């Protein structure tokens, strides 16, 4: 049922896809090389030919299909360099393969269709189109294809293109639109003919037309590449294609037998019986495994060609006895069968590959059936009156439809004007956000400007201030202000389903990946509001653009943080200290407030590292950093100065208070045992030097040098102590 509904909607979707598709696909028509046989594999499962092989082992070929010198080979390898292309998500599209294939890149298998046994053999599993996802980062641009085929053809078939993955489906739909549309039309004609066969006197005539239309429509549908999108079962579609294709000569011979029955044209009777038997037996025996279904196509092609030549010769001998209606039917049938023969010639390599418009032949025949049926019915006055009545009704419907289209066009113009206005406003907001100093400032700007961006819809904007799941309401406008919306939520599902549109503001975070930082809730417009869909899409695009800008600002904040932070201890680094020391020196001089520096160095740290290893030393440094954070104020700036050295900048603090803090730190470290991987490694003490302005230094810039000398004195005095300059 689902497949049937998809098929009913397919023509509309395909028409839309044909207009929307504008992909720039790159055809791989150069650089192909082949090599007969099968590659040995390493113990790691990598093909040796794809890892290293002499260029002399490979032969150039224009297209990777049917290389010269097959001589009974069933395995062949192809390779081709991937051209440089600026694609976000590159894929390789292959029209078809005879019969199964594996694709390797840099020794790694990236695609397989069909099953290879230990001898590199396999069985036929259909002729689908293939999509090979290519790695975006490549050291080697060479692709390798391992192919097996016991069919008359071997290798890739049709066309090979490099394109964006997002464009591939539209590419398939665009190329299938014609076939799907004609298939739907032809199958409809077949069903109508079948209905007439059940209720009309001339049942055999309508039944034959129904068989031809249904077989033709099913064959075109099965040959369409879009059929793989309707139901991804390639073997089913190839069996349907084979059965319907093998049935086509049956209704042609039946029509010929029907029209020339008085002449005892027994040849047509033999032809349709033979083809009916083949249409049933060949797929049936292939299904139970007697032989491969692929091998039945060349046999049928020869049988089909012979049958058509015999029937056309008989028709030419009796051309004068054929009526006008029969002549039209035969002409369209000849056109259709000629296109089938051309397609057959392409399949056997007689003609170069191209997409033969077989669907047009089916369309011509189906159209002829419709036209001749209408012509026949128009002979009576009753049908003529019904047709006139139908025409008047159609005109009224068309007039009504034109009026609807005019109204829709007016609405479209209004929506376009609205979208243009919002787009200009959004650009201003984005520019303002990009000028912000940091991520949170940009969030504030966005929340403030949301009412104008979302007008005329009422709603509320929530943003996440930290890494928790809690979202805080930043702004609300319109009726949403009186709707008692919560000040904070943890999930968008807290809102009643259907009462609000929910837009998620998601950024790409360097640590958390996709990170939801905001929620926008807008009251759903009343049912039937013009342009609701366009309005939703406009707001969705605005949210996406804002997310891109916020992602950029978040990345900038992260980069800034990384440049000033020591990755091991989480303390600020020397670069940060140097910049801040200049600022704090100026502040101290201006405010005449004291400024103190404590410089510390872990005692015997090199000996600790040599004894326990650098990883244990890192653990000791982290423990010291934690102790420093615990014993100093939030206003004190603690930095890792380098190696095992630390420096603490204490604004508005004299040496006495600094000495007390330093003593408490010493006591803590004397009691703290460093534990690494469950093993107690002992304690690590620290020596500290203190210098304060204006107590010990004539100028704040001298503090660092004085603190360093005090630290040296503490070391010389026995370590694990505090010295004041």
PDB file of N, CA and C in Angstrom, residues 612-705:
ATOM      1  N   UNK A 612      59.181   8.874  39.541  1.00  0.00           N
ATOM      2  CA  UNK A 612      57.834   8.340  39.293  1.00  0.00           C
ATOM      3  C   UNK A 612      57.325   8.541  37.867  1.00  0.00           C
ATOM      4  N   UNK A 613      58.022   9.294  37.061  1.00  0.00           N
ATOM      5  CA  UNK A 613      57.585   9.485  35.682  1.00  0.00           C
ATOM      6  C   UNK A 613      56.837  10.800  35.501  1.00  0.00           C
ATOM      7  N   UNK A 614      56.779  11.207  34.250  1.00  0.00           N
ATOM      8  CA  UNK A 614      56.174  12.509  33.946  1.00  0.00           C
ATOM      9  C   UNK A 614      54.672  12.515  34.188  1.00  0.00           C
ATOM     10  N   UNK A 615      54.001  11.397  33.978  1.00  0.00           N
ATOM     11  CA  UNK A 615      52.551  11.383  34.206  1.00  0.00           C
ATOM     12  C   UNK A 615      52.249  11.578  35.688  1.00  0.00           C
ATOM     13  N   UNK A 616      53.029  10.975  36.545  1.00  0.00           N
ATOM     14  CA  UNK A 616      52.856  11.202  37.978  1.00  0.00           C
ATOM     15  C   UNK A 616      53.180  12.653  38.318  1.00  0.00           C
ATOM     16  N   UNK A 617      54.208  13.211  37.644  1.00  0.00           N
ATOM     17  CA  UNK A 617      54.533  14.613  37.858  1.00  0.00           C
ATOM     18  C   UNK A 617      53.388  15.525  37.465  1.00  0.00           C
ATOM     19  N   UNK A 618      52.704  15.180  36.369  1.00  0.00           N
ATOM     20  CA  UNK A 618      51.528  15.964  35.968  1.00  0.00           C
ATOM     21  C   UNK A 618      50.456  15.911  37.048  1.00  0.00           C
ATOM     22  N   UNK A 619      50.289  14.747  37.654  1.00  0.00           N
ATOM     23  CA  UNK A 619      49.295  14.619  38.732  1.00  0.00           C
ATOM     24  C   UNK A 619      49.665  15.518  39.910  1.00  0.00           C
ATOM     25  N   UNK A 620      50.949  15.583  40.221  1.00  0.00           N
ATOM     26  CA  UNK A 620      51.394  16.445  41.322  1.00  0.00           C
ATOM     27  C   UNK A 620      51.149  17.913  41.000  1.00  0.00           C
ATOM     28  N   UNK A 621      51.405  18.307  39.743  1.00  0.00           N
ATOM     29  CA  UNK A 621      51.154  19.696  39.336  1.00  0.00           C
ATOM     30  C   UNK A 621      49.676  20.036  39.445  1.00  0.00           C
ATOM     31  N   UNK A 622      48.820  19.093  39.034  1.00  0.00           N
ATOM     32  CA  UNK A 622      47.379  19.339  39.116  1.00  0.00           C
ATOM     33  C   UNK A 622      46.928  19.460  40.574  1.00  0.00           C
ATOM     34  N   UNK A 623      47.496  18.637  41.451  1.00  0.00           N
ATOM     35  CA  UNK A 623      47.142  18.723  42.872  1.00  0.00           C
ATOM     36  C   UNK A 623      47.572  20.065  43.450  1.00  0.00           C
ATOM     37  N   UNK A 624      48.766  20.527  43.071  1.00  0.00           N
ATOM     38  CA  UNK A 624      49.233  21.831  43.550  1.00  0.00           C
ATOM     39  C   UNK A 624      48.330  22.948  43.047  1.00  0.00           C
ATOM     40  N   UNK A 625      47.891  22.849  41.777  1.00  0.00           N
ATOM     41  CA  UNK A 625      46.997  23.863  41.216  1.00  0.00           C
ATOM     42  C   UNK A 625      45.678  23.893  41.973  1.00  0.00           C
ATOM     43  N   UNK A 626      45.142  22.713  42.306  1.00  0.00           N
ATOM     44  CA  UNK A 626      43.887  22.661  43.077  1.00  0.00           C
ATOM     45  C   UNK A 626      44.060  23.319  44.445  1.00  0.00           C
ATOM     46  N   UNK A 627      45.192  23.063  45.085  1.00  0.00           N
ATOM     47  CA  UNK A 627      45.444  23.664  46.400  1.00  0.00           C
ATOM     48  C   UNK A 627      45.560  25.185  46.295  1.00  0.00           C
ATOM     49  N   UNK A 628      46.212  25.669  45.253  1.00  0.00           N
ATOM     50  CA  UNK A 628      46.335  27.118  45.054  1.00  0.00           C
ATOM     51  C   UNK A 628      44.965  27.757  44.883  1.00  0.00           C
ATOM     52  N   UNK A 629      44.107  27.124  44.097  1.00  0.00           N
ATOM     53  CA  UNK A 629      42.763  27.672  43.886  1.00  0.00           C
ATOM     54  C   UNK A 629      41.980  27.713  45.194  1.00  0.00           C
ATOM     55  N   UNK A 630      42.210  26.732  46.047  1.00  0.00           N
ATOM     56  CA  UNK A 630      41.430  26.639  47.280  1.00  0.00           C
ATOM     57  C   UNK A 630      41.871  27.660  48.329  1.00  0.00           C
ATOM     58  N   UNK A 631      43.113  28.151  48.270  1.00  0.00           N
ATOM     59  CA  UNK A 631      43.646  29.002  49.338  1.00  0.00           C
ATOM     60  C   UNK A 631      43.736  30.483  48.971  1.00  0.00           C
ATOM     61  N   UNK A 632      43.322  30.834  47.782  1.00  0.00           N
ATOM     62  CA  UNK A 632      43.377  32.242  47.405  1.00  0.00           C
ATOM     63  C   UNK A 632      42.003  32.714  46.942  1.00  0.00           C
ATOM     64  N   UNK A 633      41.815  34.007  46.978  1.00  0.00           N
ATOM     65  CA  UNK A 633      40.524  34.602  46.660  1.00  0.00           C
ATOM     66  C   UNK A 633      40.240  34.530  45.156  1.00  0.00           C
ATOM     67  N   UNK A 634      38.952  34.721  44.823  1.00  0.00           N
ATOM     68  CA  UNK A 634      38.586  34.762  43.408  1.00  0.00           C
ATOM     69  C   UNK A 634      39.217  35.956  42.712  1.00  0.00           C
ATOM     70  N   UNK A 635      39.486  37.020  43.466  1.00  0.00           N
ATOM     71  CA  UNK A 635      40.093  38.214  42.858  1.00  0.00           C
ATOM     72  C   UNK A 635      41.590  38.055  42.652  1.00  0.00           C
ATOM     73  N   UNK A 636      42.209  37.050  43.287  1.00  0.00           N
ATOM     74  CA  UNK A 636      43.633  36.794  43.090  1.00  0.00           C
ATOM     75  C   UNK A 636      43.827  36.003  41.803  1.00  0.00           C
ATOM     76  N   UNK A 637      44.850  36.339  41.060  1.00  0.00           N
ATOM     77  CA  UNK A 637      45.091  35.686  39.765  1.00  0.00           C
ATOM     78  C   UNK A 637      46.223  34.688  39.936  1.00  0.00           C
ATOM     79  N   UNK A 638      45.890  33.394  39.723  1.00  0.00           N
ATOM     80  CA  UNK A 638      46.861  32.309  39.891  1.00  0.00           C
ATOM     81  C   UNK A 638      47.276  31.837  38.505  1.00  0.00           C
ATOM     82  N   UNK A 639      48.573  31.811  38.239  1.00  0.00           N
ATOM     83  CA  UNK A 639      49.062  31.427  36.919  1.00  0.00           C
ATOM     84  C   UNK A 639      50.175  30.395  37.061  1.00  0.00           C
ATOM     85  N   UNK A 640      50.213  29.503  36.076  1.00  0.00           N
ATOM     86  CA  UNK A 640      51.362  28.609  35.980  1.00  0.00           C
ATOM     87  C   UNK A 640      52.430  29.349  35.182  1.00  0.00           C
ATOM     88  N   UNK A 641      53.568  29.634  35.841  1.00  0.00           N
ATOM     89  CA  UNK A 641      54.585  30.486  35.241  1.00  0.00           C
ATOM     90  C   UNK A 641      55.482  29.706  34.285  1.00  0.00           C
ATOM     91  N   UNK A 642      55.505  28.415  34.439  1.00  0.00           N
ATOM     92  CA  UNK A 642      56.345  27.570  33.604  1.00  0.00           C
ATOM     93  C   UNK A 642      56.889  26.414  34.404  1.00  0.00           C
ATOM     94  N   UNK A 643      56.860  25.189  33.841  1.00  0.00           N
ATOM     95  CA  UNK A 643      57.370  24.025  34.559  1.00  0.00           C
ATOM     96  C   UNK A 643      56.627  23.823  35.857  1.00  0.00           C
ATOM     97  N   UNK A 644      57.394  23.798  36.980  1.00  0.00           N
ATOM     98  CA  UNK A 644      56.780  23.624  38.288  1.00  0.00           C
ATOM     99  C   UNK A 644      56.641  24.950  39.035  1.00  0.00           C
ATOM    100  N   UNK A 645      56.782  26.079  38.327  1.00  0.00           N
ATOM    101  CA  UNK A 645      56.698  27.399  38.945  1.00  0.00           C
ATOM    102  C   UNK A 645      55.287  27.967  38.826  1.00  0.00           C
ATOM    103  N   UNK A 646      54.836  28.635  39.871  1.00  0.00           N
ATOM    104  CA  UNK A 646      53.532  29.284  39.896  1.00  0.00           C
ATOM    105  C   UNK A 646      53.714  30.722  40.381  1.00  0.00           C
ATOM    106  N   UNK A 647      52.811  31.592  39.975  1.00  0.00           N
ATOM    107  CA  UNK A 647      52.837  32.972  40.430  1.00  0.00           C
ATOM    108  C   UNK A 647      51.414  33.405  40.747  1.00  0.00           C
ATOM    109  N   UNK A 648      51.269  34.125  41.884  1.00  0.00           N
ATOM    110  CA  UNK A 648      49.945  34.606  42.301  1.00  0.00           C
ATOM    111  C   UNK A 648      50.008  36.125  42.378  1.00  0.00           C
ATOM    112  N   UNK A 649      49.135  36.798  41.626  1.00  0.00           N
ATOM    113  CA  UNK A 649      49.047  38.253  41.633  1.00  0.00           C
ATOM    114  C   UNK A 649      47.862  38.640  42.512  1.00  0.00           C
ATOM    115  N   UNK A 650      48.135  39.418  43.598  1.00  0.00           N
ATOM    116  CA  UNK A 650      47.110  39.722  44.596  1.00  0.00           C
ATOM    117  C   UNK A 650      46.898  41.233  44.665  1.00  0.00           C
ATOM    118  N   UNK A 651      45.909  41.763  43.941  1.00  0.00           N
ATOM    119  CA  UNK A 651      45.635  43.196  43.997  1.00  0.00           C
ATOM    120  C   UNK A 651      45.093  43.579  45.378  1.00  0.00           C
ATOM    121  N   UNK A 652      45.412  44.824  45.771  1.00  0.00           N
ATOM    122  CA  UNK A 652      44.883  45.407  47.009  1.00  0.00           C
ATOM    123  C   UNK A 652      45.197  44.511  48.218  1.00  0.00           C
ATOM    124  N   UNK A 653      46.410  43.948  48.249  1.00  0.00           N
ATOM    125  CA  UNK A 653      46.815  43.031  49.327  1.00  0.00           C
ATOM    126  C   UNK A 653      48.241  43.371  49.747  1.00  0.00           C
ATOM    127  N   UNK A 654      48.481  43.408  51.077  1.00  0.00           N
ATOM    128  CA  UNK A 654      49.833  43.675  51.558  1.00  0.00           C
ATOM    129  C   UNK A 654      50.547  42.356  51.836  1.00  0.00           C
ATOM    130  N   UNK A 655      51.804  42.443  52.225  1.00  0.00           N
ATOM    131  CA  UNK A 655      52.611  41.233  52.406  1.00  0.00           C
ATOM    132  C   UNK A 655      52.155  40.414  53.604  1.00  0.00           C
ATOM    133  N   UNK A 656      51.575  41.056  54.618  1.00  0.00           N
ATOM    134  CA  UNK A 656      51.131  40.315  55.796  1.00  0.00           C
ATOM    135  C   UNK A 656      50.009  39.349  55.462  1.00  0.00           C
ATOM    136  N   UNK A 657      49.005  39.843  54.771  1.00  0.00           N
ATOM    137  CA  UNK A 657      47.896  38.960  54.394  1.00  0.00           C
ATOM    138  C   UNK A 657      48.382  37.867  53.439  1.00  0.00           C
ATOM    139  N   UNK A 658      49.275  38.251  52.524  1.00  0.00           N
ATOM    140  CA  UNK A 658      49.806  37.263  51.584  1.00  0.00           C
ATOM    141  C   UNK A 658      50.576  36.183  52.322  1.00  0.00           C
ATOM    142  N   UNK A 659      51.339  36.573  53.375  1.00  0.00           N
ATOM    143  CA  UNK A 659      52.114  35.597  54.140  1.00  0.00           C
ATOM    144  C   UNK A 659      51.196  34.595  54.836  1.00  0.00           C
ATOM    145  N   UNK A 660      50.058  35.038  55.359  1.00  0.00           N
ATOM    146  CA  UNK A 660      49.103  34.138  56.022  1.00  0.00           C
ATOM    147  C   UNK A 660      48.546  33.118  55.022  1.00  0.00           C
ATOM    148  N   UNK A 661      48.164  33.618  53.853  1.00  0.00           N
ATOM    149  CA  UNK A 661      47.643  32.695  52.821  1.00  0.00           C
ATOM    150  C   UNK A 661      48.707  31.679  52.431  1.00  0.00           C
ATOM    151  N   UNK A 662      49.955  32.145  52.305  1.00  0.00           N
ATOM    152  CA  UNK A 662      51.041  31.252  51.904  1.00  0.00           C
ATOM    153  C   UNK A 662      51.288  30.182  52.963  1.00  0.00           C
ATOM    154  N   UNK A 663      51.215  30.542  54.233  1.00  0.00           N
ATOM    155  CA  UNK A 663      51.429  29.577  55.297  1.00  0.00           C
ATOM    156  C   UNK A 663      50.351  28.490  55.290  1.00  0.00           C
ATOM    157  N   UNK A 664      49.110  28.907  55.073  1.00  0.00           N
ATOM    158  CA  UNK A 664      48.021  27.912  55.007  1.00  0.00           C
ATOM    159  C   UNK A 664      48.237  26.960  53.828  1.00  0.00           C
ATOM    160  N   UNK A 665      48.718  27.486  52.729  1.00  0.00           N
ATOM    161  CA  UNK A 665      49.000  26.642  51.570  1.00  0.00           C
ATOM    162  C   UNK A 665      50.084  25.622  51.893  1.00  0.00           C
ATOM    163  N   UNK A 666      51.147  26.058  52.597  1.00  0.00           N
ATOM    164  CA  UNK A 666      52.217  25.125  52.952  1.00  0.00           C
ATOM    165  C   UNK A 666      51.687  23.989  53.820  1.00  0.00           C
ATOM    166  N   UNK A 667      50.820  24.334  54.799  1.00  0.00           N
ATOM    167  CA  UNK A 667      50.270  23.320  55.687  1.00  0.00           C
ATOM    168  C   UNK A 667      49.448  22.292  54.902  1.00  0.00           C
ATOM    169  N   UNK A 668      48.680  22.778  53.959  1.00  0.00           N
ATOM    170  CA  UNK A 668      47.842  21.859  53.166  1.00  0.00           C
ATOM    171  C   UNK A 668      48.695  20.906  52.346  1.00  0.00           C
ATOM    172  N   UNK A 669      49.719  21.416  51.664  1.00  0.00           N
ATOM    173  CA  UNK A 669      50.544  20.565  50.809  1.00  0.00           C
ATOM    174  C   UNK A 669      51.364  19.573  51.627  1.00  0.00           C
ATOM    175  N   UNK A 670      51.734  19.935  52.866  1.00  0.00           N
ATOM    176  CA  UNK A 670      52.479  18.992  53.708  1.00  0.00           C
ATOM    177  C   UNK A 670      51.643  17.769  54.065  1.00  0.00           C
ATOM    178  N   UNK A 671      50.325  17.969  54.094  1.00  0.00           N
ATOM    179  CA  UNK A 671      49.433  16.868  54.476  1.00  0.00           C
ATOM    180  C   UNK A 671      48.888  16.109  53.263  1.00  0.00           C
ATOM    181  N   UNK A 672      49.031  16.693  52.086  1.00  0.00           N
ATOM    182  CA  UNK A 672      48.436  16.074  50.893  1.00  0.00           C
ATOM    183  C   UNK A 672      49.397  15.056  50.275  1.00  0.00           C
ATOM    184  N   UNK A 673      48.938  13.827  50.170  1.00  0.00           N
ATOM    185  CA  UNK A 673      49.733  12.757  49.569  1.00  0.00           C
ATOM    186  C   UNK A 673      49.322  12.609  48.104  1.00  0.00           C
ATOM    187  N   UNK A 674      50.283  12.649  47.218  1.00  0.00           N
ATOM    188  CA  UNK A 674      50.014  12.478  45.785  1.00  0.00           C
ATOM    189  C   UNK A 674      49.746  11.005  45.502  1.00  0.00           C
ATOM    190  N   UNK A 675      48.594  10.735  44.896  1.00  0.00           N
ATOM    191  CA  UNK A 675      48.208   9.362  44.561  1.00  0.00           C
ATOM    192  C   UNK A 675      48.128   9.256  43.046  1.00  0.00           C
ATOM    193  N   UNK A 676      48.843   8.290  42.504  1.00  0.00           N
ATOM    194  CA  UNK A 676      48.845   8.094  41.050  1.00  0.00           C
ATOM    195  C   UNK A 676      48.589   6.617  40.756  1.00  0.00           C
ATOM    196  N   UNK A 677      47.500   6.363  40.052  1.00  0.00           N
ATOM    197  CA  UNK A 677      47.094   4.993  39.696  1.00  0.00           C
ATOM    198  C   UNK A 677      46.978   4.110  40.936  1.00  0.00           C
ATOM    199  N   UNK A 678      46.393   4.691  41.980  1.00  0.00           N
ATOM    200  CA  UNK A 678      46.159   3.950  43.205  1.00  0.00           C
ATOM    201  C   UNK A 678      47.363   3.799  44.109  1.00  0.00           C
ATOM    202  N   UNK A 679      48.487   4.391  43.728  1.00  0.00           N
ATOM    203  CA  UNK A 679      49.712   4.236  44.510  1.00  0.00           C
ATOM    204  C   UNK A 679      50.068   5.571  45.164  1.00  0.00           C
ATOM    205  N   UNK A 680      50.346   5.558  46.457  1.00  0.00           N
ATOM    206  CA  UNK A 680      50.724   6.765  47.179  1.00  0.00           C
ATOM    207  C   UNK A 680      52.209   7.052  46.926  1.00  0.00           C
ATOM    208  N   UNK A 681      52.471   8.250  46.405  1.00  0.00           N
ATOM    209  CA  UNK A 681      53.833   8.614  46.027  1.00  0.00           C
ATOM    210  C   UNK A 681      54.469   9.598  46.997  1.00  0.00           C
ATOM    211  N   UNK A 682      53.787   9.959  48.065  1.00  0.00           N
ATOM    212  CA  UNK A 682      54.334  10.902  49.031  1.00  0.00           C
ATOM    213  C   UNK A 682      53.812  12.305  48.798  1.00  0.00           C
ATOM    214  N   UNK A 683      54.364  13.249  49.551  1.00  0.00           N
ATOM    215  CA  UNK A 683      53.907  14.635  49.462  1.00  0.00           C
ATOM    216  C   UNK A 683      54.875  15.435  48.604  1.00  0.00           C
ATOM    217  N   UNK A 684      54.360  16.536  48.048  1.00  0.00           N
ATOM    218  CA  UNK A 684      55.193  17.501  47.334  1.00  0.00           C
ATOM    219  C   UNK A 684      55.012  18.847  48.012  1.00  0.00           C
ATOM    220  N   UNK A 685      56.105  19.409  48.514  1.00  0.00           N
ATOM    221  CA  UNK A 685      56.034  20.711  49.187  1.00  0.00           C
ATOM    222  C   UNK A 685      56.369  21.812  48.201  1.00  0.00           C
ATOM    223  N   UNK A 686      56.237  23.026  48.651  1.00  0.00           N
ATOM    224  CA  UNK A 686      56.463  24.172  47.781  1.00  0.00           C
ATOM    225  C   UNK A 686      57.198  25.254  48.557  1.00  0.00           C
ATOM    226  N   UNK A 687      58.056  25.967  47.885  1.00  0.00           N
ATOM    227  CA  UNK A 687      58.738  27.133  48.454  1.00  0.00           C
ATOM    228  C   UNK A 687      58.141  28.379  47.834  1.00  0.00           C
ATOM    229  N   UNK A 688      57.948  29.438  48.657  1.00  0.00           N
ATOM    230  CA  UNK A 688      57.246  30.628  48.203  1.00  0.00           C
ATOM    231  C   UNK A 688      58.058  31.873  48.513  1.00  0.00           C
ATOM    232  N   UNK A 689      58.053  32.830  47.566  1.00  0.00           N
ATOM    233  CA  UNK A 689      58.672  34.126  47.777  1.00  0.00           C
ATOM    234  C   UNK A 689      57.646  35.222  47.600  1.00  0.00           C
ATOM    235  N   UNK A 690      57.626  36.209  48.526  1.00  0.00           N
ATOM    236  CA  UNK A 690      56.609  37.263  48.518  1.00  0.00           C
ATOM    237  C   UNK A 690      57.296  38.614  48.347  1.00  0.00           C
ATOM    238  N   UNK A 691      56.693  39.442  47.468  1.00  0.00           N
ATOM    239  CA  UNK A 691      57.128  40.832  47.315  1.00  0.00           C
ATOM    240  C   UNK A 691      55.894  41.699  47.203  1.00  0.00           C
ATOM    241  N   UNK A 692      55.903  42.847  47.923  1.00  0.00           N
ATOM    242  CA  UNK A 692      54.715  43.700  47.948  1.00  0.00           C
ATOM    243  C   UNK A 692      55.113  45.147  47.689  1.00  0.00           C
ATOM    244  N   UNK A 693      54.248  45.826  46.965  1.00  0.00           N
ATOM    245  CA  UNK A 693      54.422  47.274  46.750  1.00  0.00           C
ATOM    246  C   UNK A 693      53.333  47.990  47.519  1.00  0.00           C
ATOM    247  N   UNK A 694      53.672  49.032  48.244  1.00  0.00           N
ATOM    248  CA  UNK A 694      54.963  49.769  48.245  1.00  0.00           C
ATOM    249  C   UNK A 694      55.893  49.353  49.378  1.00  0.00           C
ATOM    250  N   UNK A 695      55.617  48.214  50.053  1.00  0.00           N
ATOM    251  CA  UNK A 695      56.412  47.835  51.229  1.00  0.00           C
ATOM    252  C   UNK A 695      57.857  47.509  50.860  1.00  0.00           C
ATOM    253  N   UNK A 696      58.055  46.650  49.880  1.00  0.00           N
ATOM    254  CA  UNK A 696      59.404  46.226  49.536  1.00  0.00           C
ATOM    255  C   UNK A 696      59.911  46.819  48.213  1.00  0.00           C
ATOM    256  N   UNK A 697      59.026  47.263  47.349  1.00  0.00           N
ATOM    257  CA  UNK A 697      59.433  47.711  46.017  1.00  0.00           C
ATOM    258  C   UNK A 697      59.161  49.193  45.849  1.00  0.00           C
ATOM    259  N   UNK A 698      60.075  49.862  45.143  1.00  0.00           N
ATOM    260  CA  UNK A 698      59.867  51.283  44.853  1.00  0.00           C
ATOM    261  C   UNK A 698      58.857  51.470  43.733  1.00  0.00           C
ATOM    262  N   UNK A 699      58.720  50.469  42.891  1.00  0.00           N
ATOM    263  CA  UNK A 699      57.772  50.542  41.766  1.00  0.00           C
ATOM    264  C   UNK A 699      57.175  49.146  41.571  1.00  0.00           C
ATOM    265  N   UNK A 700      55.883  49.048  41.229  1.00  0.00           N
ATOM    266  CA  UNK A 700      55.261  47.717  41.070  1.00  0.00           C
ATOM    267  C   UNK A 700      55.968  46.822  40.066  1.00  0.00           C
ATOM    268  N   UNK A 701      56.638  47.416  39.075  1.00  0.00           N
ATOM    269  CA  UNK A 701      57.284  46.586  38.059  1.00  0.00           C
ATOM    270  C   UNK A 701      58.456  45.790  38.627  1.00  0.00           C
ATOM    271  N   UNK A 702      58.940  46.172  39.819  1.00  0.00           N
ATOM    272  CA  UNK A 702      60.055  45.452  40.434  1.00  0.00           C
ATOM    273  C   UNK A 702      59.598  44.215  41.202  1.00  0.00           C
ATOM    274  N   UNK A 703      58.271  44.050  41.355  1.00  0.00           N
ATOM    275  CA  UNK A 703      57.762  42.986  42.221  1.00  0.00           C
ATOM    276  C   UNK A 703      58.166  41.597  41.744  1.00  0.00           C
ATOM    277  N   UNK A 704      58.106  41.350  40.450  1.00  0.00           N
ATOM    278  CA  UNK A 704      58.388  40.007  39.936  1.00  0.00           C
ATOM    279  C   UNK A 704      59.828  39.613  40.238  1.00  0.00           C
ATOM    280  N   UNK A 705      60.741  40.537  40.031  1.00  0.00           N
ATOM    281  CA  UNK A 705      62.159  40.250  40.292  1.00  0.00           C
ATOM    282  C   UNK A 705      62.400  40.029  41.786  1.00  0.00           C
TER     283      UNK A 705
END
